[in-house]
Amino acid sequence: MEVTVVGTGYVGLVTGVCFAEVGYNVTCFDIDENKINTLSEGKCPIYEPGLEEMLQKNLKEGRLHFSADSKSACARADFIFVAVGTPENEDGSANLDYLDAAIAEIGANLVNDTMLVIKSTVPVGTNERIFQKLQQIISSRLNVKVVSNPEFLREGSGILDTFHADRIVIGADDREAGGAVAKIYEPFGLPILQTDIRSAELIKYASNAFLATKISFINEVANLCEHTGANIEDVAKGMGMDQRIGSQFLKAGIGYGGSCFPKDTKALEKLTDYYQYDFKILRSVIEVNSRQKQQLFHKAKEMLGSLKGKRTAVLGLAFKPHTDDIREAPAIELIAQLLEENADVSVFDPAASEKGKVLFGSQLYYADNVDAAIKGAEVVFIMTEWPQIVQYELQKFNLFMRDPVIFDGRNCYDLDMAEKAGLTYISVGRKAIIASHHSESLGR
Ligand SMILES: NC(=O)c1ccc[n+]([C@@H]2O[C@H](COP(=O)([O-])OP(=O)(O)OC[C@H]3O[C@@H](n4cnc5c(N)ncnc54)[C@H](O)[C@@H]3O)[C@@H](O)[C@H]2O)c1
């Protein structure tokens, strides 16, 4: 069985490596030659736990190949999985330019019957459009089917999620084609849901929008906690113990980021516009999230006044721990605001500093650890709950900072411990702890 994966980003690379791991002969194709060269040397260009080891193993055992040549990669494949990016257009809609280019490239190179499986997240109707487009490009003697197979892996646990996914969704209007794709997933032994093609496309967007809704909902409850004096950790725990609600995605914080939730909620909103359907909850979810992302900055401004020239440390750049992805990360928006205020900013992230450098260059100081980032700082913002940050000894804030003021967007620390450590500690949906020496200067 020859499997080709087109687009070797987070999804394509994990998919390709995992397919090789279960025994298929896999070629991963990408237009980015540098990436292909890096991968061919067994080096992983993204941070994803366990991926590099599995990649090297399968390269060595000869089941995994990387190519920047679409002709050799696509011509004879039995299955072509497409996992190119579908980023956000300026108006919020899904940008399908990469996908269209990939389809044109694949179509031009096909010489065999093949199954084109679309893993990229695409608006309802896209797979049908791809099929029609292909019919115009390929030779009439070729039999090419298009199947939707949206991806649900989470960055930071991509391998684990691929082998232990809750479900594989396969959308096809042709039962035989859907069955063939289901067969390729058999070695994973996972639950498979086969649907029509449009439902599969919508399952992906609806799932992400629902998870984003849970996050925005709990963030609203957290904000209400700050008004009422309740504690969001207890409230979320009490809610989550109800199995109808469930405890996952009930962690209050500074809003969702990453490469999926922000763009997928907006793309779904655009889709509802197209069908002139007013999806009220979805609009609120997006609005609440963009407000939440500003929250720590506003709290800091309200409390400290001007941040001009203030030594400020930002702990965490990635949108969540165990990934180097900073796309739409709350930290990025915060840093941009701090720089606009002319604050003096140092940052620490165990994996995402290189990506931060591409965005902010020499405007920031990139520290190798928390100690170095907070040394001499007056204000700390916690933006990602990396273990190195969550497990950081609270007394060290006193050791390395002058009169530490900590704004924690991820509720990393216990309130009693923060109080005992004598810190001024502002988190989300919980009582603000103001150190006694600050109570006058901060107007409390
Ligand atoms: N990242 C995630 O956690 C995640 C999870 C589920 C679904 N998705 C969806 O999967 C898709 C891919 O996401 P990603 O995060 O892996 O993207 P990515 O940006 O990390 O990778 C996309 C890759 O496609 C390559 N590419 C672009 N045009 C190409 C072409 N014409 N031919 C070959 N390669 C091409 C790029 O060079 C890049 O390497 C998106 O639709 C995304 O919404 C992502």
Tab-separated table of C-alpha atoms and ligand atoms in Angstrom:
chain	number	residue	atom	x	y	z
A	1	MET	CA	0.000	0.000	0.000
A	2	GLU	CA	1.530	3.328	-1.095
A	3	VAL	CA	0.464	6.279	1.023
A	4	THR	CA	1.416	9.860	0.258
A	5	VAL	CA	0.864	12.748	2.629
A	6	VAL	CA	0.800	16.217	1.101
A	7	GLY	CA	1.840	18.956	3.532
A	8	THR	CA	4.195	18.012	6.359
A	9	GLY	CA	3.111	20.418	9.091
A	10	TYR	CA	1.795	19.371	12.500
A	11	VAL	CA	-0.988	17.243	11.049
A	12	GLY	CA	0.678	15.882	7.905
A	13	LEU	CA	3.935	14.943	9.592
A	14	VAL	CA	2.297	13.202	12.541
A	15	THR	CA	-0.079	11.402	10.164
A	16	GLY	CA	2.725	10.290	7.857
A	17	VAL	CA	4.965	9.073	10.658
A	18	CYS	CA	2.129	7.188	12.370
A	19	PHE	CA	1.038	5.531	9.113
A	20	ALA	CA	4.649	4.386	8.618
A	21	GLU	CA	4.723	3.153	12.209
A	22	VAL	CA	1.777	0.803	11.556
A	23	GLY	CA	3.533	-0.566	8.481
A	24	TYR	CA	2.553	1.445	5.406
A	25	ASN	CA	5.076	2.697	2.894
A	26	VAL	CA	4.707	6.462	3.270
A	27	THR	CA	5.998	9.412	1.266
A	28	CYS	CA	5.585	12.857	2.796
A	29	PHE	CA	5.591	15.669	0.271
A	30	ASP	CA	5.937	19.374	0.984
A	31	ILE	CA	6.694	22.420	-1.151
A	32	ASP	CA	9.056	23.656	1.554
A	33	GLU	CA	12.378	22.170	0.418
A	34	ASN	CA	14.210	23.203	3.580
A	35	LYS	CA	11.685	21.325	5.661
A	36	ILE	CA	12.015	18.251	3.453
A	37	ASN	CA	15.815	18.355	3.738
A	38	THR	CA	15.625	18.657	7.514
A	39	LEU	CA	13.153	15.787	7.728
A	40	SER	CA	15.208	13.598	5.397
A	41	GLU	CA	18.086	13.963	7.854
A	42	GLY	CA	15.831	12.645	10.602
A	43	LYS	CA	15.382	16.007	12.265
A	44	CYS	CA	11.955	17.194	13.288
A	45	PRO	CA	11.251	20.856	12.458
A	46	ILE	CA	8.451	21.086	15.030
A	47	TYR	CA	8.353	20.307	18.717
A	48	GLU	CA	6.040	17.346	19.214
A	49	PRO	CA	6.800	14.827	21.990
A	50	GLY	CA	7.961	11.442	20.654
A	51	LEU	CA	7.757	12.476	17.004
A	52	GLU	CA	11.445	12.750	16.192
A	53	GLU	CA	12.228	9.315	17.632
A	54	MET	CA	9.400	7.662	15.689
A	55	LEU	CA	10.413	9.530	12.532
A	56	GLN	CA	14.027	8.349	12.791
A	57	LYS	CA	12.958	4.768	13.470
A	58	ASN	CA	10.733	4.626	10.384
A	59	LEU	CA	13.272	6.387	8.178
A	60	LYS	CA	15.839	3.806	9.223
A	61	GLU	CA	13.487	0.916	8.619
A	62	GLY	CA	12.791	2.264	5.118
A	63	ARG	CA	9.027	2.827	5.371
A	64	LEU	CA	9.175	6.629	5.513
A	65	HIS	CA	10.348	8.945	2.733
A	66	PHE	CA	10.371	12.697	2.275
A	67	SER	CA	10.136	14.440	-1.053
A	68	ALA	CA	9.805	17.919	-2.503
A	69	ASP	CA	8.994	16.432	-5.902
A	70	SER	CA	5.219	16.196	-6.318
A	71	LYS	CA	5.505	14.045	-9.419
A	72	SER	CA	7.283	11.140	-7.781
A	73	ALA	CA	5.350	11.599	-4.523
A	74	CYS	CA	1.868	11.544	-6.033
A	75	ALA	CA	1.971	9.651	-9.299
A	76	ARG	CA	1.541	6.112	-8.015
A	77	ALA	CA	0.046	6.578	-4.569
A	78	ASP	CA	-2.971	4.457	-3.632
A	79	PHE	CA	-3.995	7.009	-1.013
A	80	ILE	CA	-3.092	10.681	-0.918
A	81	PHE	CA	-3.800	12.415	2.384
A	82	VAL	CA	-3.891	16.192	2.051
A	83	ALA	CA	-2.935	18.138	5.185
A	84	VAL	CA	-1.936	21.566	3.923
A	85	GLY	CA	-2.773	24.633	5.978
A	86	THR	CA	-6.119	26.395	5.710
A	87	PRO	CA	-5.308	29.615	7.561
A	88	GLU	CA	-7.547	32.566	8.126
A	89	ASN	CA	-8.276	35.160	5.477
A	90	GLU	CA	-8.453	38.770	6.597
A	91	ASP	CA	-12.244	38.563	6.709
A	92	GLY	CA	-12.134	35.426	8.918
A	93	SER	CA	-13.031	32.960	6.170
A	94	ALA	CA	-10.861	29.895	5.510
A	95	ASN	CA	-8.073	30.548	3.044
A	96	LEU	CA	-8.167	27.647	0.600
A	97	ASP	CA	-5.331	28.865	-1.633
A	98	TYR	CA	-2.835	26.264	-0.358
A	99	LEU	CA	-5.405	23.536	-0.749
A	100	ASP	CA	-6.330	24.587	-4.283
A	101	ALA	CA	-2.658	24.742	-5.246
A	102	ALA	CA	-2.054	21.296	-3.760
A	103	ILE	CA	-5.032	19.792	-5.594
A	104	ALA	CA	-3.867	21.305	-8.900
A	105	GLU	CA	-0.396	19.872	-8.320
A	106	ILE	CA	-1.700	16.434	-7.377
A	107	GLY	CA	-4.150	16.345	-10.295
A	108	ALA	CA	-1.459	17.246	-12.781
A	109	ASN	CA	0.717	14.349	-11.613
A	110	LEU	CA	-1.715	11.468	-11.187
A	111	VAL	CA	-1.218	8.429	-13.392
A	112	ASN	CA	-3.088	5.850	-11.282
A	113	ASP	CA	-6.561	5.571	-9.807
A	114	THR	CA	-6.305	7.016	-6.344
A	115	MET	CA	-8.163	7.990	-3.208
A	116	LEU	CA	-7.737	11.618	-2.242
A	117	VAL	CA	-8.343	12.031	1.477
A	118	ILE	CA	-8.743	15.587	2.761
A	119	LYS	CA	-7.497	16.025	6.320
A	120	SER	CA	-7.248	19.811	6.160
A	121	THR	CA	-10.091	21.581	7.961
A	122	VAL	CA	-12.326	22.925	5.211
A	123	PRO	CA	-15.765	24.588	5.008
A	124	VAL	CA	-18.783	22.482	4.135
A	125	GLY	CA	-18.929	21.902	0.398
A	126	THR	CA	-15.170	22.102	-0.195
A	127	ASN	CA	-14.621	18.375	-0.766
A	128	GLU	CA	-17.332	18.365	-3.427
A	129	ARG	CA	-15.691	21.354	-5.086
A	130	ILE	CA	-12.317	19.568	-4.999
A	131	PHE	CA	-13.846	16.543	-6.701
A	132	GLN	CA	-15.315	18.698	-9.468
A	133	LYS	CA	-12.047	20.548	-9.919
A	134	LEU	CA	-10.141	17.278	-10.206
A	135	GLN	CA	-12.491	16.007	-12.890
A	136	GLN	CA	-11.475	18.978	-15.013
A	137	ILE	CA	-7.753	18.306	-14.568
A	138	ILE	CA	-7.276	14.553	-14.640
A	139	SER	CA	-7.521	12.190	-17.549
A	140	SER	CA	-11.041	10.783	-18.021
A	141	ARG	CA	-9.714	7.223	-17.750
A	142	LEU	CA	-8.631	7.792	-14.151
A	143	ASN	CA	-10.912	6.970	-11.258
A	144	VAL	CA	-10.238	9.364	-8.409
A	145	LYS	CA	-12.418	9.554	-5.290
A	146	VAL	CA	-12.446	12.343	-2.736
A	147	VAL	CA	-13.064	11.511	0.919
A	148	SER	CA	-13.229	13.840	3.915
A	149	ASN	CA	-11.249	12.720	6.958
A	150	PRO	CA	-10.998	15.670	9.359
A	151	GLU	CA	-8.231	15.600	11.926
A	152	PHE	CA	-8.755	16.017	15.679
A	153	LEU	CA	-5.228	15.624	17.070
A	154	ARG	CA	-4.000	18.142	19.600
A	155	GLU	CA	-0.586	19.721	19.220
A	156	GLY	CA	1.687	18.543	21.999
A	157	SER	CA	0.106	15.092	22.079
A	158	GLY	CA	-0.210	14.415	18.354
A	159	ILE	CA	1.233	10.897	18.424
A	160	LEU	CA	-0.785	9.839	21.446
A	161	ASP	CA	-3.944	11.283	19.924
A	162	THR	CA	-3.362	9.485	16.634
A	163	PHE	CA	-3.056	6.108	18.312
A	164	HIS	CA	-5.792	6.742	20.881
A	165	ALA	CA	-8.224	9.013	19.029
A	166	ASP	CA	-11.804	9.037	20.343
A	167	ARG	CA	-13.004	8.563	16.778
A	168	ILE	CA	-11.960	8.607	13.157
A	169	VAL	CA	-14.483	10.507	11.062
A	170	ILE	CA	-14.744	9.502	7.422
A	171	GLY	CA	-17.099	11.400	5.166
A	172	ALA	CA	-17.860	10.011	1.736
A	173	ASP	CA	-20.862	10.034	-0.535
A	174	ASP	CA	-19.504	6.853	-2.122
A	175	ARG	CA	-19.726	4.018	0.448
A	176	GLU	CA	-16.975	1.999	-1.178
A	177	ALA	CA	-14.552	4.938	-1.010
A	178	GLY	CA	-15.400	5.558	2.654
A	179	GLY	CA	-14.904	1.858	3.356
A	180	ALA	CA	-11.462	1.877	1.723
A	181	VAL	CA	-10.324	4.750	3.929
A	182	ALA	CA	-11.799	3.014	6.989
A	183	LYS	CA	-9.726	-0.039	6.090
A	184	ILE	CA	-6.504	1.921	6.081
A	185	TYR	CA	-7.228	2.938	9.680
A	186	GLU	CA	-7.855	-0.664	10.793
A	187	PRO	CA	-4.369	-1.177	12.331
A	188	PHE	CA	-5.120	1.637	14.784
A	189	GLY	CA	-8.160	-0.230	16.180
A	190	LEU	CA	-10.125	2.979	16.795
A	191	PRO	CA	-13.861	3.733	16.625
A	192	ILE	CA	-14.780	4.831	13.115
A	193	LEU	CA	-17.748	7.006	12.215
A	194	GLN	CA	-18.697	7.025	8.556
A	195	THR	CA	-20.913	9.872	7.389
A	196	ASP	CA	-21.777	11.745	4.239
A	197	ILE	CA	-19.144	14.179	3.105
A	198	ARG	CA	-20.827	17.406	4.262
A	199	SER	CA	-21.514	16.072	7.759
A	200	ALA	CA	-17.859	15.089	8.174
A	201	GLU	CA	-16.783	18.602	7.222
A	202	LEU	CA	-19.196	20.108	9.723
A	203	ILE	CA	-18.288	17.674	12.542
A	204	LYS	CA	-14.803	19.193	12.596
A	205	TYR	CA	-15.964	22.814	12.839
A	206	ALA	CA	-18.800	22.032	15.252
A	207	SER	CA	-16.430	20.108	17.552
A	208	ASN	CA	-13.900	22.920	17.714
A	209	ALA	CA	-16.621	25.528	18.136
A	210	PHE	CA	-18.121	23.512	20.988
A	211	LEU	CA	-14.788	23.221	22.802
A	212	ALA	CA	-14.185	26.930	22.278
A	213	THR	CA	-17.659	27.534	23.720
A	214	LYS	CA	-16.763	25.605	26.866
A	215	ILE	CA	-13.636	27.725	27.281
A	216	SER	CA	-15.403	31.033	26.716
A	217	PHE	CA	-18.222	29.939	29.019
A	218	ILE	CA	-15.918	29.105	31.911
A	219	ASN	CA	-13.993	32.327	31.333
A	220	GLU	CA	-17.249	34.267	31.651
A	221	VAL	CA	-17.993	32.384	34.879
A	222	ALA	CA	-14.455	33.240	36.071
A	223	ASN	CA	-15.096	36.916	35.417
A	224	LEU	CA	-18.327	36.628	37.374
A	225	CYS	CA	-16.376	34.997	40.222
A	226	GLU	CA	-14.212	38.101	40.412
A	227	HIS	CA	-17.354	40.210	40.849
A	228	THR	CA	-19.063	37.905	43.330
A	229	GLY	CA	-16.141	36.638	45.408
A	230	ALA	CA	-16.579	32.992	44.352
A	231	ASN	CA	-13.541	30.919	43.385
A	232	ILE	CA	-13.475	29.651	39.789
A	233	GLU	CA	-11.391	26.581	40.634
A	234	ASP	CA	-14.089	25.343	43.028
A	235	VAL	CA	-16.913	26.377	40.722
A	236	ALA	CA	-15.354	24.561	37.735
A	237	LYS	CA	-14.631	21.487	39.832
A	238	GLY	CA	-18.200	21.375	41.064
A	239	MET	CA	-19.540	21.784	37.550
A	240	GLY	CA	-17.167	19.259	36.025
A	241	MET	CA	-18.103	16.537	38.503
A	242	ASP	CA	-21.471	16.430	36.782
A	243	GLN	CA	-20.872	13.846	34.085
A	244	ARG	CA	-23.287	15.596	31.755
A	245	ILE	CA	-20.901	18.573	31.801
A	246	GLY	CA	-17.524	16.855	32.186
A	247	SER	CA	-14.376	18.411	33.618
A	248	GLN	CA	-12.389	18.900	30.418
A	249	PHE	CA	-12.081	22.364	28.885
A	250	LEU	CA	-13.375	23.977	32.070
A	251	LYS	CA	-10.092	25.631	32.960
A	252	ALA	CA	-10.456	29.373	33.183
A	253	GLY	CA	-7.649	31.484	31.796
A	254	ILE	CA	-6.768	34.178	29.320
A	255	GLY	CA	-8.582	32.725	26.352
A	256	TYR	CA	-7.950	30.158	23.682
A	257	GLY	CA	-5.309	30.538	20.983
A	258	GLY	CA	-3.425	28.255	18.629
A	259	SER	CA	-3.778	27.376	15.013
A	260	CYS	CA	-7.278	25.900	15.224
A	261	PHE	CA	-9.895	27.339	17.594
A	262	PRO	CA	-9.519	31.015	16.601
A	263	LYS	CA	-9.518	30.386	12.868
A	264	ASP	CA	-12.073	27.578	12.886
A	265	THR	CA	-14.623	29.504	14.948
A	266	LYS	CA	-14.241	32.461	12.607
A	267	ALA	CA	-14.452	30.286	9.488
A	268	LEU	CA	-17.633	28.707	10.858
A	269	GLU	CA	-19.037	32.160	11.507
A	270	LYS	CA	-18.294	33.041	7.880
A	271	LEU	CA	-20.033	29.886	6.761
A	272	THR	CA	-23.128	30.851	8.759
A	273	ASP	CA	-23.026	34.284	7.083
A	274	TYR	CA	-22.983	32.570	3.707
A	275	TYR	CA	-26.108	30.613	4.622
A	276	GLN	CA	-27.603	33.738	6.265
A	277	TYR	CA	-27.973	31.887	9.530
A	278	ASP	CA	-27.409	33.847	12.715
A	279	PHE	CA	-25.412	31.493	14.982
A	280	LYS	CA	-25.679	33.701	18.079
A	281	ILE	CA	-23.705	31.537	20.528
A	282	LEU	CA	-20.768	31.296	18.152
A	283	ARG	CA	-20.541	35.068	17.764
A	284	SER	CA	-20.482	35.502	21.545
A	285	VAL	CA	-17.812	32.815	21.956
A	286	ILE	CA	-15.510	34.684	19.580
A	287	GLU	CA	-16.220	38.045	21.195
A	288	VAL	CA	-15.729	36.740	24.740
A	289	ASN	CA	-12.399	35.199	23.753
A	290	SER	CA	-11.008	38.331	22.205
A	291	ARG	CA	-11.995	40.284	25.323
A	292	GLN	CA	-10.489	37.625	27.598
A	293	LYS	CA	-7.144	37.790	25.795
A	294	GLN	CA	-6.890	41.469	26.786
A	295	GLN	CA	-7.768	40.860	30.391
A	296	LEU	CA	-4.365	40.564	32.041
A	297	PHE	CA	-3.018	43.602	30.246
A	298	HIS	CA	-5.994	45.675	31.366
A	299	LYS	CA	-5.682	44.417	34.942
A	300	ALA	CA	-2.007	45.374	34.930
A	301	LYS	CA	-2.716	48.832	33.530
A	302	GLU	CA	-5.483	49.410	36.026
A	303	MET	CA	-3.290	48.374	38.907
A	304	LEU	CA	0.092	49.770	37.924
A	305	GLY	CA	-0.743	52.687	35.658
A	306	SER	CA	1.863	53.230	32.972
A	307	LEU	CA	4.058	50.285	32.052
A	308	LYS	CA	6.556	52.509	30.258
A	309	GLY	CA	10.091	51.368	30.975
A	310	LYS	CA	8.869	48.732	33.438
A	311	ARG	CA	10.958	45.561	33.614
A	312	THR	CA	8.438	42.939	32.614
A	313	ALA	CA	8.814	39.179	32.228
A	314	VAL	CA	6.462	37.075	30.143
A	315	LEU	CA	6.540	33.383	31.052
A	316	GLY	CA	5.344	31.262	28.158
A	317	LEU	CA	4.949	32.155	24.488
A	318	ALA	CA	3.280	29.025	23.099
A	319	PHE	CA	-0.501	28.921	23.070
A	320	LYS	CA	-0.350	25.905	25.373
A	321	PRO	CA	2.372	23.747	26.947
A	322	HIS	CA	4.260	21.017	25.063
A	323	THR	CA	4.171	22.786	21.717
A	324	ASP	CA	6.248	25.486	20.050
A	325	ASP	CA	3.217	26.833	18.188
A	326	ILE	CA	2.657	30.529	18.889
A	327	ARG	CA	-0.082	31.099	16.339
A	328	GLU	CA	-2.761	33.323	17.956
A	329	ALA	CA	-1.174	32.681	21.351
A	330	PRO	CA	-2.431	35.113	24.012
A	331	ALA	CA	1.216	35.839	24.903
A	332	ILE	CA	1.842	37.282	21.452
A	333	GLU	CA	-0.960	39.810	21.759
A	334	LEU	CA	0.164	40.737	25.267
A	335	ILE	CA	3.792	41.246	24.195
A	336	ALA	CA	2.699	43.471	21.316
A	337	GLN	CA	0.734	45.593	23.799
A	338	LEU	CA	3.653	45.742	26.238
A	339	LEU	CA	6.016	46.847	23.478
A	340	GLU	CA	3.568	49.499	22.406
A	341	GLU	CA	3.645	50.772	25.996
A	342	ASN	CA	7.448	50.819	25.772
A	343	ALA	CA	7.823	48.247	28.534
A	344	ASP	CA	11.158	46.442	28.817
A	345	VAL	CA	10.243	42.808	28.089
A	346	SER	CA	12.050	39.532	28.724
A	347	VAL	CA	10.502	36.184	27.856
A	348	PHE	CA	10.964	32.531	28.630
A	349	ASP	CA	9.482	29.570	26.805
A	350	PRO	CA	11.040	26.090	26.856
A	351	ALA	CA	10.206	25.418	23.189
A	352	ALA	CA	8.859	28.471	21.389
A	353	SER	CA	11.636	31.077	21.760
A	354	GLU	CA	12.907	30.558	18.213
A	355	LYS	CA	9.453	31.237	16.835
A	356	GLY	CA	9.200	34.267	19.123
A	357	LYS	CA	12.470	35.588	17.680
A	358	VAL	CA	11.032	35.429	14.173
A	359	LEU	CA	8.154	37.664	15.280
A	360	PHE	CA	9.785	40.077	17.715
A	361	GLY	CA	13.521	39.873	16.934
A	362	SER	CA	15.711	41.937	19.227
A	363	GLN	CA	12.806	43.797	20.802
A	364	LEU	CA	12.753	41.150	23.551
A	365	TYR	CA	15.315	39.454	25.758
A	366	TYR	CA	14.990	35.671	25.378
A	367	ALA	CA	15.901	33.942	28.612
A	368	ASP	CA	16.938	30.300	28.926
A	369	ASN	CA	15.023	29.711	32.129
A	370	VAL	CA	12.543	31.315	34.497
A	371	ASP	CA	15.280	32.606	36.822
A	372	ALA	CA	16.935	34.562	34.024
A	373	ALA	CA	13.630	35.891	32.693
A	374	ILE	CA	12.401	37.308	35.989
A	375	LYS	CA	15.755	38.585	37.267
A	376	GLY	CA	15.291	42.281	38.054
A	377	ALA	CA	11.714	42.303	36.710
A	378	GLU	CA	8.988	44.260	38.460
A	379	VAL	CA	6.050	42.535	36.803
A	380	VAL	CA	5.541	38.963	35.612
A	381	PHE	CA	2.846	37.707	33.283
A	382	ILE	CA	2.259	33.946	33.205
A	383	MET	CA	0.869	33.005	29.815
A	384	THR	CA	1.532	29.265	29.349
A	385	GLU	CA	1.310	26.565	31.999
A	386	TRP	CA	4.567	24.768	31.147
A	387	PRO	CA	5.705	22.416	33.970
A	388	GLN	CA	8.836	24.584	34.389
A	389	ILE	CA	6.528	27.486	35.252
A	390	VAL	CA	3.826	25.660	37.232
A	391	GLN	CA	6.455	23.944	39.389
A	392	TYR	CA	8.528	27.073	39.905
A	393	GLU	CA	9.340	27.738	43.549
A	394	LEU	CA	7.333	30.776	44.597
A	395	GLN	CA	10.033	32.076	46.910
A	396	LYS	CA	12.285	32.551	43.899
A	397	PHE	CA	10.054	35.371	42.678
A	398	ASN	CA	11.076	37.203	45.855
A	399	LEU	CA	14.674	36.236	45.330
A	400	PHE	CA	14.985	37.459	41.753
A	401	MET	CA	12.462	40.305	41.588
A	402	ARG	CA	11.982	43.546	43.404
A	403	ASP	CA	8.491	43.700	44.977
A	404	PRO	CA	7.087	41.026	42.691
A	405	VAL	CA	3.717	41.605	41.070
A	406	ILE	CA	2.498	38.528	39.258
A	407	PHE	CA	-0.361	38.358	36.790
A	408	ASP	CA	-1.147	34.708	36.233
A	409	GLY	CA	-3.322	33.980	33.214
A	410	ARG	CA	-3.267	30.239	33.845
A	411	ASN	CA	-3.992	29.976	37.585
A	412	CYS	CA	-0.753	28.056	38.119
A	413	TYR	CA	-0.338	28.608	41.847
A	414	ASP	CA	-2.259	27.905	44.984
A	415	LEU	CA	-3.640	31.129	46.484
A	416	ASP	CA	-2.575	30.286	50.046
A	417	MET	CA	0.977	29.529	48.909
A	418	ALA	CA	1.159	32.789	46.961
A	419	GLU	CA	-0.082	34.667	50.022
A	420	LYS	CA	2.383	32.889	52.292
A	421	ALA	CA	5.207	33.729	49.889
A	422	GLY	CA	4.292	37.405	50.313
A	423	LEU	CA	3.613	37.932	46.605
A	424	THR	CA	1.157	40.221	44.942
A	425	TYR	CA	-0.597	37.679	42.841
A	426	ILE	CA	-3.476	38.339	40.461
A	427	SER	CA	-5.006	35.350	38.722
A	428	VAL	CA	-8.241	34.628	36.840
A	429	GLY	CA	-11.559	34.188	38.639
A	430	ARG	CA	-9.925	34.067	42.052
A	431	LYS	CA	-9.302	36.469	44.929
A	432	ALA	CA	-6.520	38.961	44.226
A	433	ILE	CA	-3.642	38.566	46.682
A	434	ILE	CA	-2.015	41.886	47.488
A	435	ALA	CA	1.207	41.766	49.484
A	436	SER	CA	1.050	44.000	52.581
A	437	HIS	CA	3.884	46.244	51.343
A	438	HIS	CA	1.904	46.845	48.171
A	439	SER	CA	-1.490	47.508	49.672
A	440	GLU	CA	-0.896	51.240	49.955
A	441	SER	CA	0.992	51.809	46.714
A	442	LEU	CA	-1.536	49.786	44.729
A	443	GLY	CA	-4.431	51.636	46.291
A	444	ARG	CA	-5.944	48.716	48.175
B	1	LIG	N1	-2.343	21.919	13.987
B	1	LIG	C1	-3.319	21.255	14.538
B	1	LIG	O1	-3.333	20.993	15.747
B	1	LIG	C2	-4.476	20.783	13.712
B	1	LIG	C3	-5.386	19.869	14.272
B	1	LIG	C4	-6.438	19.421	13.490
B	1	LIG	C5	-6.607	19.904	12.206
B	1	LIG	N2	-5.727	20.814	11.704
B	1	LIG	C6	-5.921	21.264	10.329
B	1	LIG	O2	-4.994	20.554	9.509
B	1	LIG	C7	-4.515	21.396	8.451
B	1	LIG	C8	-3.000	21.501	8.524
B	1	LIG	O3	-2.669	22.143	9.722
B	1	LIG	P1	-1.168	22.208	10.270
B	1	LIG	O4	-1.229	22.870	11.595
B	1	LIG	O5	-0.554	20.885	10.124
B	1	LIG	O6	-0.544	23.213	9.194
B	1	LIG	P2	0.985	23.674	9.058
B	1	LIG	O7	0.927	25.100	8.683
B	1	LIG	O8	1.759	23.256	10.259
B	1	LIG	O9	1.518	22.807	7.829
B	1	LIG	C9	1.065	22.925	6.529
B	1	LIG	C10	2.140	22.388	5.603
B	1	LIG	O10	1.619	22.357	4.269
B	1	LIG	C11	2.671	22.733	3.390
B	1	LIG	N3	2.089	23.144	2.105
B	1	LIG	C12	1.473	24.292	1.780
B	1	LIG	N4	1.080	24.262	0.500
B	1	LIG	C13	1.449	23.057	0.008
B	1	LIG	C14	1.321	22.427	-1.267
B	1	LIG	N5	0.705	23.028	-2.277
B	1	LIG	N6	1.822	21.197	-1.423
B	1	LIG	C15	2.452	20.574	-0.396
B	1	LIG	N7	2.607	21.124	0.832
B	1	LIG	C16	2.110	22.352	1.026
B	1	LIG	C17	3.408	23.816	4.126
B	1	LIG	O11	4.711	24.019	3.605
B	1	LIG	C18	3.396	23.253	5.559
B	1	LIG	O12	4.531	22.446	5.780
B	1	LIG	C19	-5.244	22.725	8.618
B	1	LIG	O13	-6.404	22.725	7.825
B	1	LIG	C20	-5.626	22.726	10.081
B	1	LIG	O14	-6.749	23.504	10.340
B	1	LIG	C21	-4.664	21.249	12.420
